[in-house]
Coordinates of C-alpha atoms and ligand atoms in Angstrom, one line a residue:
X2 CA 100.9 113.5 100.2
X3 CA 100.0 112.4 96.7
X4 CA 96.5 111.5 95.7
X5 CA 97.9 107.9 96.2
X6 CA 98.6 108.0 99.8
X7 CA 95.7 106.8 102.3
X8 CA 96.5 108.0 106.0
X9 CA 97.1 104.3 107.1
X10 CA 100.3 104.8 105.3
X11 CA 104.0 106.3 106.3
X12 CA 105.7 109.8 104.5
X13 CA 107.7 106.5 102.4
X14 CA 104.6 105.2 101.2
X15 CA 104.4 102.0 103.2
X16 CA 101.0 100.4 103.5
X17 CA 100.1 100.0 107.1
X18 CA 98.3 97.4 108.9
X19 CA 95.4 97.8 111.4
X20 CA 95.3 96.2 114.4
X21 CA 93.4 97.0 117.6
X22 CA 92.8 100.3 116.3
X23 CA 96.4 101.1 115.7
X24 CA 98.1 101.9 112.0
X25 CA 101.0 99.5 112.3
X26 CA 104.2 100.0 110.5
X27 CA 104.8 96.0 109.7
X28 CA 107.9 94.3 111.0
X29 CA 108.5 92.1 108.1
X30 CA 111.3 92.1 105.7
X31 CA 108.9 90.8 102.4
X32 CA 107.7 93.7 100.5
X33 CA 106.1 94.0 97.2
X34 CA 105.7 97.6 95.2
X35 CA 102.0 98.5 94.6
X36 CA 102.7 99.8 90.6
X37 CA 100.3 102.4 88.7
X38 CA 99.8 99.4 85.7
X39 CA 99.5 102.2 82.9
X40 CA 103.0 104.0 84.0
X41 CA 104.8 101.7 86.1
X42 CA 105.2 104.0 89.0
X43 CA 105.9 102.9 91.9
X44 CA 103.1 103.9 94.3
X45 CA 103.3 102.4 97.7
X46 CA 105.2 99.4 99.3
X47 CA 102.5 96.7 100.7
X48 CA 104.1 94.3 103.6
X49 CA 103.5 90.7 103.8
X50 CA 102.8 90.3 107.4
X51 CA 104.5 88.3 109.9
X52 CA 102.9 85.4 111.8
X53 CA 103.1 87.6 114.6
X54 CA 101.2 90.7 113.3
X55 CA 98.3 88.1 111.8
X56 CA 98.2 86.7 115.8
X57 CA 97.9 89.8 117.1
X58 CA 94.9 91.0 114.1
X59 CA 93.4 88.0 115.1
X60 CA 93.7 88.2 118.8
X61 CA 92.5 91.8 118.7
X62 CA 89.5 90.8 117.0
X63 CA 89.0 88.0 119.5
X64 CA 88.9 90.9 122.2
X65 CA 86.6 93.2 120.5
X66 CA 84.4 90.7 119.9
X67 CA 83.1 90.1 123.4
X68 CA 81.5 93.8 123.9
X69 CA 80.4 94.1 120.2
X70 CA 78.5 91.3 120.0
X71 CA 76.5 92.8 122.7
X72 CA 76.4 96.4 121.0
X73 CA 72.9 96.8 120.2
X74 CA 71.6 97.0 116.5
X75 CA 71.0 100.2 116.6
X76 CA 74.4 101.0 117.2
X77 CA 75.9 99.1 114.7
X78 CA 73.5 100.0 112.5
X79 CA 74.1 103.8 112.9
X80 CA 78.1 103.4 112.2
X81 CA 77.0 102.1 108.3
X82 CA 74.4 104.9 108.3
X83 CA 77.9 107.3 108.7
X84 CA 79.9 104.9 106.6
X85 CA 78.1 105.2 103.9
X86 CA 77.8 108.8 104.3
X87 CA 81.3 109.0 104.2
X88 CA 82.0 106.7 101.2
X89 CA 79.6 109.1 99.2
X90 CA 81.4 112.1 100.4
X91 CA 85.0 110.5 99.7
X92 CA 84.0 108.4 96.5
X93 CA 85.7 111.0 93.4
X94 CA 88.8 110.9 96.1
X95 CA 89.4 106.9 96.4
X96 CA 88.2 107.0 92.6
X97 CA 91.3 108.4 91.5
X98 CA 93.8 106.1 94.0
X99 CA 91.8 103.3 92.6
X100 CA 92.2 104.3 89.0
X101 CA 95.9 104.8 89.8
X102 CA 96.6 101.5 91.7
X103 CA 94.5 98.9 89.4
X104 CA 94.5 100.6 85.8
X105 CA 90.7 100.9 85.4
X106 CA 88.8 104.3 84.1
X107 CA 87.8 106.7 86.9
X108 CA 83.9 106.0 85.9
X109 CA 84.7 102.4 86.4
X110 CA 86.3 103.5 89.8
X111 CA 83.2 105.1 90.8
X112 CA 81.1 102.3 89.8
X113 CA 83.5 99.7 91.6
X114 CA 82.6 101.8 94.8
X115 CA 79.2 102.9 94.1
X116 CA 78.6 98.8 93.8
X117 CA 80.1 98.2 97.4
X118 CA 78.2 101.3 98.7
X119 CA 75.1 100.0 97.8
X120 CA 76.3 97.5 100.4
X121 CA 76.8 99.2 103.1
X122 CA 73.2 101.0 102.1
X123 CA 72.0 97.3 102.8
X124 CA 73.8 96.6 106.0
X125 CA 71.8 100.3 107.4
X126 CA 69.2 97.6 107.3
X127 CA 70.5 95.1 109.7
X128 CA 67.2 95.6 112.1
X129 CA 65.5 93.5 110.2
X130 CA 67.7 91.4 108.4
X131 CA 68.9 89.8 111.8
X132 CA 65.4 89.1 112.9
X133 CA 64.9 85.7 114.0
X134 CA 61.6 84.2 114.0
X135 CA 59.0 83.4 116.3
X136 CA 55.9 81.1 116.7
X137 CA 53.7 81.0 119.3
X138 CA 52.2 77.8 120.8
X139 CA 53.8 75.5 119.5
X140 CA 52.3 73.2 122.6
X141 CA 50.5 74.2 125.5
X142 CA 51.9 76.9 126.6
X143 CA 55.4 76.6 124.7
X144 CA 56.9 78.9 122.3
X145 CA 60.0 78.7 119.7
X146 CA 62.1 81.3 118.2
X147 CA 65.1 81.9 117.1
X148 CA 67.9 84.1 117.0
X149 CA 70.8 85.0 114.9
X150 CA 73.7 85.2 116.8
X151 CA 76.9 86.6 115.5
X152 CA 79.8 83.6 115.0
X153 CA 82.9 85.7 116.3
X154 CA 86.2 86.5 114.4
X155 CA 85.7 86.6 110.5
X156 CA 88.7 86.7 107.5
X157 CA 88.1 88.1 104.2
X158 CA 90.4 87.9 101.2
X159 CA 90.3 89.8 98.3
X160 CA 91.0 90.2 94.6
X161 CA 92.4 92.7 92.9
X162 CA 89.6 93.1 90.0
X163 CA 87.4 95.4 92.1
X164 CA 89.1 96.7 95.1
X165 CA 86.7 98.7 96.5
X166 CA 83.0 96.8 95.9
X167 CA 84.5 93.4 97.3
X168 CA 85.9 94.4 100.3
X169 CA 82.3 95.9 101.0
X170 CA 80.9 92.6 99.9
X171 CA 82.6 91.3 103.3
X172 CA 83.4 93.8 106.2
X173 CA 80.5 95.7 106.5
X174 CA 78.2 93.0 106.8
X175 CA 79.9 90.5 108.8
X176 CA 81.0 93.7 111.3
X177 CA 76.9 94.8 111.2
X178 CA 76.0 91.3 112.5
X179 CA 78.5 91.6 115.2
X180 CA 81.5 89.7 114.3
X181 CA 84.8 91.3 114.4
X182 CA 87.0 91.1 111.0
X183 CA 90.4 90.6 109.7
X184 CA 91.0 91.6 106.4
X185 CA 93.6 90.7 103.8
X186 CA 93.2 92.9 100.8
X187 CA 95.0 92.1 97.3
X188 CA 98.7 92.9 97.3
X189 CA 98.2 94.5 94.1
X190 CA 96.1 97.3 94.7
X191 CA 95.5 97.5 98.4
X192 CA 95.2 101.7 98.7
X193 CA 92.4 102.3 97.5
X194 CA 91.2 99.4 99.7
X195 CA 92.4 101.1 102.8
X196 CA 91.0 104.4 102.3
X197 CA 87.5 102.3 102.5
X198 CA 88.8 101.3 105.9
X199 CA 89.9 104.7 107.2
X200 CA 86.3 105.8 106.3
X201 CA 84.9 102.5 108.6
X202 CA 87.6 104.0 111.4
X203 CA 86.1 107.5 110.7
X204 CA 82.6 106.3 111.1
X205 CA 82.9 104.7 114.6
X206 CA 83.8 101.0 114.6
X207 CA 85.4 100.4 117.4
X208 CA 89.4 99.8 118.1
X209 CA 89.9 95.4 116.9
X210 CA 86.7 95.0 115.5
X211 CA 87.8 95.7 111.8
X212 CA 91.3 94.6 111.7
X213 CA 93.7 94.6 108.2
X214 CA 96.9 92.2 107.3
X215 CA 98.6 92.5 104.2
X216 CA 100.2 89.7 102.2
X217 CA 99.8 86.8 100.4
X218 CA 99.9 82.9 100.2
X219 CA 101.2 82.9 104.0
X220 CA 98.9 85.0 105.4
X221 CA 96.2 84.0 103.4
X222 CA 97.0 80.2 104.8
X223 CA 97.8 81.8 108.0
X224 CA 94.5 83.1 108.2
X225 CA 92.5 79.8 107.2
X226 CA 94.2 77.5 110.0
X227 CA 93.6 80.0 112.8
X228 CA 91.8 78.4 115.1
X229 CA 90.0 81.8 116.8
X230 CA 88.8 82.3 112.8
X231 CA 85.6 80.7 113.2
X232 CA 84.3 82.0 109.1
X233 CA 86.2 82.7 105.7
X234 CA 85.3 85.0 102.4
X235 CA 87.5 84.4 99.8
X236 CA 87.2 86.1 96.1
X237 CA 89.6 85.4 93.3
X238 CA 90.7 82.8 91.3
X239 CA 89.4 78.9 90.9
X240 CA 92.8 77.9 91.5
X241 CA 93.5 79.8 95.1
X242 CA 89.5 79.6 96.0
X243 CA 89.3 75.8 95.9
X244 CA 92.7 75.9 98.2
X245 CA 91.4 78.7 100.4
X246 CA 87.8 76.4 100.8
X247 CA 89.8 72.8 101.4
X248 CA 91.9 74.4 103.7
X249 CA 89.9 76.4 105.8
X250 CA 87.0 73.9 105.6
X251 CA 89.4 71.0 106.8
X252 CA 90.2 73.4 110.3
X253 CA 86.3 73.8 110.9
X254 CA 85.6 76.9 109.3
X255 CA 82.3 78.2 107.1
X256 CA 83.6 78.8 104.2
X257 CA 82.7 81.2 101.1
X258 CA 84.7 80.8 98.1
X259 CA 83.6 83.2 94.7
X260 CA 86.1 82.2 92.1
X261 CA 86.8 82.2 88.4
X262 CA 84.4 82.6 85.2
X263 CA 84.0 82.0 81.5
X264 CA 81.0 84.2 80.9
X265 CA 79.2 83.3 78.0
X266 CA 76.4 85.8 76.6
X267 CA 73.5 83.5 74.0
X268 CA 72.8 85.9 70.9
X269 CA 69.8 84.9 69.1
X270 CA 68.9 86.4 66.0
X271 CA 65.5 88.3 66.9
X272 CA 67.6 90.2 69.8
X273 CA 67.5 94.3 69.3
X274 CA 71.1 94.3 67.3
X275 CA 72.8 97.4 68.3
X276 CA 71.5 96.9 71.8
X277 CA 72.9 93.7 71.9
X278 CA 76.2 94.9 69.9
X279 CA 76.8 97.7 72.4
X280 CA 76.4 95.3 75.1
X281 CA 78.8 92.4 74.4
X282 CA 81.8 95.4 73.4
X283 CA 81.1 96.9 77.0
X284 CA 80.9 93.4 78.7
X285 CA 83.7 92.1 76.8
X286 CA 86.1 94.8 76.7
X287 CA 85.5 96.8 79.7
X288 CA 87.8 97.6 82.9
X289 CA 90.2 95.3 80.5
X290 CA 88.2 92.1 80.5
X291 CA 89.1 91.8 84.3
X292 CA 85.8 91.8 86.4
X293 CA 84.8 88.1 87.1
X294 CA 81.3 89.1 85.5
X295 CA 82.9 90.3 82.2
X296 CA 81.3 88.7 78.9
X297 CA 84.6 86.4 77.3
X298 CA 82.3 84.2 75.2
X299 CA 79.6 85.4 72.6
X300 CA 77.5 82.3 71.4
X301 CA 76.3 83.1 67.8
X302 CA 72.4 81.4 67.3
X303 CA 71.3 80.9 64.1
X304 CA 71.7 84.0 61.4
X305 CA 73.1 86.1 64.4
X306 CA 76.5 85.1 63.3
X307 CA 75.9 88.0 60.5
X308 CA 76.7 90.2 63.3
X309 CA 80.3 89.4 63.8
X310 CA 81.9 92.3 61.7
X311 CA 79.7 94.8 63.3
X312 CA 81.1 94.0 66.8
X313 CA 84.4 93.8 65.3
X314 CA 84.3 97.3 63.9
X315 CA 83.0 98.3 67.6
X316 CA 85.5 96.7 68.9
X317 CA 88.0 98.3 67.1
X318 CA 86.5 101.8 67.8
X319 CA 87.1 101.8 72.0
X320 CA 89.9 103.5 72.8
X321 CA 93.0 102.2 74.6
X322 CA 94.4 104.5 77.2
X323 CA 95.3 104.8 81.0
X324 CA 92.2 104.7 83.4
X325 CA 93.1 108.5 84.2
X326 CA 92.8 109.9 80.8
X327 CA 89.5 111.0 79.5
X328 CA 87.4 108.9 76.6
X329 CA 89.4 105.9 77.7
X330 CA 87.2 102.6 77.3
X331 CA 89.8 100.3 77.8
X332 CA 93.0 100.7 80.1
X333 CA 95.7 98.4 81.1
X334 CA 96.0 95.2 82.9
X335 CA 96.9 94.9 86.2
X336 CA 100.4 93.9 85.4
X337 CA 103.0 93.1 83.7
X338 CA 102.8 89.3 84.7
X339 CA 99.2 89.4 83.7
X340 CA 99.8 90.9 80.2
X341 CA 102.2 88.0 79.6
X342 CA 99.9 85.7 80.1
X343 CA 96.8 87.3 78.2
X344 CA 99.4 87.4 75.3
X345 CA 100.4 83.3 75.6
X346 CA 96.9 82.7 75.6
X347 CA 96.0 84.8 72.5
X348 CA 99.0 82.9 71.1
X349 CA 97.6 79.4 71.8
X350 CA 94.2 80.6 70.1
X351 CA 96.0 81.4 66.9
X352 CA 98.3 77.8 67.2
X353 CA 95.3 76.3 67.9
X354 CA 93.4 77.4 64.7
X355 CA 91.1 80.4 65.9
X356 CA 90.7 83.0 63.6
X357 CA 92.2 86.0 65.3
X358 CA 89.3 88.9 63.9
X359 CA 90.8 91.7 65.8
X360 CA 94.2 91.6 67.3
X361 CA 95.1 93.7 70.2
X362 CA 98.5 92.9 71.0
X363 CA 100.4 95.7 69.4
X364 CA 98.8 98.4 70.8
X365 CA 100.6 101.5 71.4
X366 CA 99.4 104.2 73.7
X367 CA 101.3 107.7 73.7
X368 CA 102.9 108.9 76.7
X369 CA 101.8 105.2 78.9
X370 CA 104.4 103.5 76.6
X371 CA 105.3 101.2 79.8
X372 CA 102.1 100.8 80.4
X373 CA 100.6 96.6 80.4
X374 CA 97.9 97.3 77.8
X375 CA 96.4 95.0 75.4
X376 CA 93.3 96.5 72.9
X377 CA 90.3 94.6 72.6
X378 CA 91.0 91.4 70.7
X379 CA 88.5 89.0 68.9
X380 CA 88.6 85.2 67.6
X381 CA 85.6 83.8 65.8
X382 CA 86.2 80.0 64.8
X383 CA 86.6 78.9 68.1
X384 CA 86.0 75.1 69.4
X385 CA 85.2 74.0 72.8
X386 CA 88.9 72.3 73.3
X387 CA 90.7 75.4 72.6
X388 CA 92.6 77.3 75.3
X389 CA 91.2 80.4 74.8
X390 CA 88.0 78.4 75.6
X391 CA 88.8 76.2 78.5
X392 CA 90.6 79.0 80.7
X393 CA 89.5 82.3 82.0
X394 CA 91.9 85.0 80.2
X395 CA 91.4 87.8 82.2
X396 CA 92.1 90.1 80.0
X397 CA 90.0 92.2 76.9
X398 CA 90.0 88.8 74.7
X399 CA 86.2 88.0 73.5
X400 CA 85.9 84.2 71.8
X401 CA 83.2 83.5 69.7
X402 CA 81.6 80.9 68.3
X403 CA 78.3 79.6 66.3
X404 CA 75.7 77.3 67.0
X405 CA 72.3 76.2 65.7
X406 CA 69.9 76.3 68.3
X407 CA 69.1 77.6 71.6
X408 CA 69.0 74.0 72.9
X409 CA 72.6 73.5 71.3
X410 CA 73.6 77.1 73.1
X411 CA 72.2 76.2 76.4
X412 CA 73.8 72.5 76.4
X413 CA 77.6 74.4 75.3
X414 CA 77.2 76.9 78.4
X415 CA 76.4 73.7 80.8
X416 CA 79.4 71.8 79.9
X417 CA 82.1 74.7 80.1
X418 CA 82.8 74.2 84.1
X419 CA 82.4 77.6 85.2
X420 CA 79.3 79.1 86.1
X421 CA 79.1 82.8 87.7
X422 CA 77.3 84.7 84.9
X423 CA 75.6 84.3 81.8
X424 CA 73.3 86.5 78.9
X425 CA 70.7 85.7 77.0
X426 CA 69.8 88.4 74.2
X427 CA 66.6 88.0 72.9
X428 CA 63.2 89.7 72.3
X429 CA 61.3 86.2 72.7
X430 CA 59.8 85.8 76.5
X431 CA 59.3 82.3 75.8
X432 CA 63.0 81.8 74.9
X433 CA 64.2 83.9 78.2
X434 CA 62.0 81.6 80.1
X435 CA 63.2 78.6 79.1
X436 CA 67.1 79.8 79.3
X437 CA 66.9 81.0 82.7
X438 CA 65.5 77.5 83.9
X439 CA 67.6 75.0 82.0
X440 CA 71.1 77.2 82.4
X441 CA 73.2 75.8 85.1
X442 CA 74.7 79.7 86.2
X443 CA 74.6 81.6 89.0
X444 CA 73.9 85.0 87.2
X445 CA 71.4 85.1 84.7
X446 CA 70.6 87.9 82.7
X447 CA 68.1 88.4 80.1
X448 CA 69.5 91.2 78.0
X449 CA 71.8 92.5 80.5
X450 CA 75.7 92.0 79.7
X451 CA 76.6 91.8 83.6
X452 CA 74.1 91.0 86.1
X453 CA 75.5 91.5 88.9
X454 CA 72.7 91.6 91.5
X455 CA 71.5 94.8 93.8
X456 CA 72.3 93.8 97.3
X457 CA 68.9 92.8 98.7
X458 CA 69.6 89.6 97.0
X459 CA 72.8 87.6 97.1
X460 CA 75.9 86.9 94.4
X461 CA 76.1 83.4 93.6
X462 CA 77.6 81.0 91.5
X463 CA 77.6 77.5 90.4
X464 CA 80.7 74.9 89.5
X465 CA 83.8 75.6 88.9
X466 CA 82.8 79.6 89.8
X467 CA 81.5 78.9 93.9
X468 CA 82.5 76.6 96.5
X469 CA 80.2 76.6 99.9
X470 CA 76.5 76.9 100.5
X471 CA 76.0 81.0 101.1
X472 CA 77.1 83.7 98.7
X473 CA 78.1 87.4 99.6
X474 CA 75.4 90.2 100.5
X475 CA 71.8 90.2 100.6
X476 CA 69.8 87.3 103.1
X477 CA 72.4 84.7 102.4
X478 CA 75.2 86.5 103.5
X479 CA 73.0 87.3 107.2
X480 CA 72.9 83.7 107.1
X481 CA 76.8 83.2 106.4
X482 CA 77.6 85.5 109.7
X483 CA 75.2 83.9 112.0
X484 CA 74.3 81.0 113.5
X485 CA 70.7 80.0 114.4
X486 CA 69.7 79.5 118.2
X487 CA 66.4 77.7 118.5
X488 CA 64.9 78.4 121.9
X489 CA 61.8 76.4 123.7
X490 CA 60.4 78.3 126.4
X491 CA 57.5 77.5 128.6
X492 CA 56.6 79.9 131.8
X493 CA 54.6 78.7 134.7
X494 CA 52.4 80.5 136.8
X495 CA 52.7 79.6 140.4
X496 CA 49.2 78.3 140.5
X497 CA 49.8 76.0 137.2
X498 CA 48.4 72.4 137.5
X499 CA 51.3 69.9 138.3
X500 CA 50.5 67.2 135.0
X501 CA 53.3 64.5 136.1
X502 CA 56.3 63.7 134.8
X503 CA 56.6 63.5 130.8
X504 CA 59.2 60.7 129.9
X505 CA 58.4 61.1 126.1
X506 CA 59.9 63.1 123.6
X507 CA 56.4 64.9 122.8
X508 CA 55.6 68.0 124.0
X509 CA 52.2 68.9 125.6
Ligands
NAD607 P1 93.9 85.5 93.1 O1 93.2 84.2 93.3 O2 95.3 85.5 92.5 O3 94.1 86.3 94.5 C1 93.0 86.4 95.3 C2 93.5 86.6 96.8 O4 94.2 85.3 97.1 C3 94.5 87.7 96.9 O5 94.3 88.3 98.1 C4 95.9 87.0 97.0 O6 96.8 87.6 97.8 C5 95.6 85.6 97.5 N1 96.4 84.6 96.9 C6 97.1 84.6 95.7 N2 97.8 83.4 95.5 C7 97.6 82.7 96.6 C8 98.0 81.4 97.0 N3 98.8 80.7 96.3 N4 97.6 80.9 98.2 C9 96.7 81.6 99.0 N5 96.3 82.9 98.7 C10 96.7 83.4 97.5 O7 92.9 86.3 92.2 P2 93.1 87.8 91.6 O8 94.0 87.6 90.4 O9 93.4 88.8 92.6 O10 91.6 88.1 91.1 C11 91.1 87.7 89.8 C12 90.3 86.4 90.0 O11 89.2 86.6 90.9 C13 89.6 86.0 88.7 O12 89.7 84.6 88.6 C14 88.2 86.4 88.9 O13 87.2 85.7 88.1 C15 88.0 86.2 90.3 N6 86.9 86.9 90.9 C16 85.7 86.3 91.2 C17 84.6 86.9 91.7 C18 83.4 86.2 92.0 O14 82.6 86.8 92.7 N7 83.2 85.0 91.6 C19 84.7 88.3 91.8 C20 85.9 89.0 91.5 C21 87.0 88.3 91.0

């Protein structure tokens, strides 16, 4: 078995699904090769599922879910406890499949697992982040509580940016608050994704309560009409979020919908410069430009446009290689579809009258000749209308452009219609203070390049970046795979005093 191979899949290196607790060689006769993006290799055939195989995920789930939403919390809580033992023990391992399948470094890998880990570290916590609440006396002798009751069968879908965290984002927590899952991994890069789920099998959760279909549009639309689904994650793009919410949404479902960015970091001209430098070519230019958190758009304040050939000459320092290659800072793209389209885009910058500082687009790497690389690439000069501006590229492109003021830099970041993350770089309190209230982003940071937050609070988004009301992990995400019972209770003694009948709404 090479590294690439999880256990869910055949000698022929055919992805498997899960259902009821079985590894199910799929039926179907649509296939799509998972490819190593830095060597082409061929390194597993994923199926797209049949209608069939998503009933029977779905109806396994169903099943499971009437005995584990009565497993205690203890229990539930003691199969993350070995779960994320397990994840720790098996991280390096997965690292390399993941490294393989989606092109990133393997210290990227790591960090795209230790994120999700962290997790499943939360979800040990589910004792108390389930706890209803309780007052007493709210009239004579009456008291309210509640309780936060799991919903029943859950669907996440996933993107291929960060295989490992995002499925974590989803499974783990909705399984830990009793639900039973299905979940539909990217296409691209599902192995490393199963391995993750072989450990959750490993660590005890029970046959149909963590169920996996592969595919793509059809199972993904498959999944949001089922009408045993009762809740759907979706991460990826604006375009297939704002579909997935619609569409589930319009056939009763809670809906969670993380999509697209344009992440635009503030520089102001009393920030630490090499800090700040270091930053933006690590945001910008890492894991390829693909995490939804990377920095595409620097915002120049004042003198702090000085700075451009300074970044550029960083820029031009990180080295292009595959993920699996020591030193490498920036590997390939996830494929060769995607590379075209970074290209077109740089393209349109330079048709459009960007000034292309640092192009990336003939960038040779020894021995990964086939591989969908593109080096860090840079374009000062650039206007709001411009699509280098307007779309998300995905890719290691960083745009720049130049304003006056802080007021000017805050209104720019408002109008672009994304809103998952943003930077301010700064050593002025009063300036971080009065970015982080006026900026309309879900992720702030205040000289951090990607603030993505620690799981005891919750990922969010605003605009064009989030659709719904309840982001993944942390309290909200409790919220998202619950629902609220309020109960009034009053108990009589056999000796109370009968006080009539009570035709009003009040209670005494
Ligand atoms: P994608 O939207 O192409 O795919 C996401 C999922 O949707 C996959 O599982 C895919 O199989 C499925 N899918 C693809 N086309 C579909 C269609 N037409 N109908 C129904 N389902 C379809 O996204 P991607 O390219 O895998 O991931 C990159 C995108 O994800 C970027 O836009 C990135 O910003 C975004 N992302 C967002 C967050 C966040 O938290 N906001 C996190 C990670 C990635």
């Amino acid at each position: 078995m090479n590294a690439s191979l999880t256990p869910g899949q055949t000698k022929v290196d055919q992805v498997r699904l899960l259902i009821d607790g079985q590894w199910v060689e799929s039926k179907t006769s649509e296939w799509r090769d998972v490819v190593n993006p830095a060597t082409q290799e061929v390194l597993a055939r994923v199926p797209f599922a049949t209608a069939e195989e998503l009933d029977a995920a779905v109806a396994a789930a169903q099943r499971a879910f009437k005995t584990w939403k009565d497993t205690p919390i203890g229990a539930r809580m003691r199969i993350m406890l070995r779960l994320q033992a397990l994840i720790r023990e098996h991280s390096k391992r997965i690292a390399v499949t993941l490294s393989a399948e989606q092109g990133k470094t393997i210290a990227d890998a790591e960090g795209d697992i230790f994120r999700g880990l962290e997790v499943v570290e939360h979800a040990c916590s589910i004792g108390t982040l389930q706890m209803g609440e309780f007052a007493e006396n709210v009239a004579g002798g009456v008291d309210t509580y509640t309780l936060r009751q799991p919903i029943g069968v859950c669907a996440g879908i996933t993107p291929f940016n960060f295989p490992a965290m995002i499925p974590l984002w989803m499974f783990p927590m909705a399984i830990v608050c009793g639900n039973t899952f299905v979940l539909k991994p990217s296409e691209q890069d599902p192995l490393s994704t199963m391995l993750l789920v072989e450990l959750a099998i490993e660590a005890g959760v029970p046959a149909g309560v963590l169920n996996v279909v592969h595919g793509g549009k059809q199972v993904v639309d498959g999944l949001c009409t089922h009408s045993d689904i009762k809740a759907v994650s979706f991460v990826g793009s604006t375009e297939v979020g704002t579909h997935v919410y619609d569409l589930a949404g319009k056939h009763g479902k809670r809906v969670q919908s993380m999509m697209g960015a344009k992440n635009h970091a503030v520089i102001l001209p009393d920030a630490n410069r090499t800090q700040t430098l270091n930053a933006l070519a690590g945001a910008a230019f890492g894991a390829a430009g693909q995490r939804c958190m990377a920095t595409s758009v620097a915002v120049f304040v004042g003198k702090s446009r000085e700075w451009l050939p300074e970044l550029k000459a960083l820029a031009s320092k990180l080295k292009v290689n595959a993920g699996s290659e020591p030193g490498t800072d920036v590997g390939p793209v996830i494929s060769k579809r995607a590379k075209e389209r970074v290209l077109g885009l740089i393209e349109s910058g330079i048709r459009e009258g960007a000034t292309l500082e640092l192009d990336g687009r003939d960038v040779k790497v020894p021995g990964y000749e086939n591989g969908n690389f593109v080096g860090p690439t840079l374009f000062s000069g650039v206007t709001t209308d411009m699509q280098i501006y307007t779309q998300e590229i995905f890719g290691p492109v960083l745009v720049t452009l130049e304003v006056d003021t802080l007021d000017e830099a805050i209104a720019l970041v408002n109008r672009n219609p994304f809103g998952n993350g943003t930077g301010l770089f700064t050593q002025s309190g009063a300036a971080a203070r009065k970015f982080q209230s006026e900026i309309d982003v879900g992720q702030v940071g205040i000289n951090i390049p990607i603030p993505v937050p620690v799981p005891y609070f919750s990922f969010t988004g605003s605009r064009g970046s989030k659709l719904g009301d309840l982001g993944p992990y942390g309290k909200q995400v409790v919220q998202f795979y619950t629902q609220t019972k309020t109960v009034t209770a009053r108990w009589f003694d056999d000796d109370s005093v009968n006080d009539g009948v009570n035709t009003t709404i009040s209670l005494r």
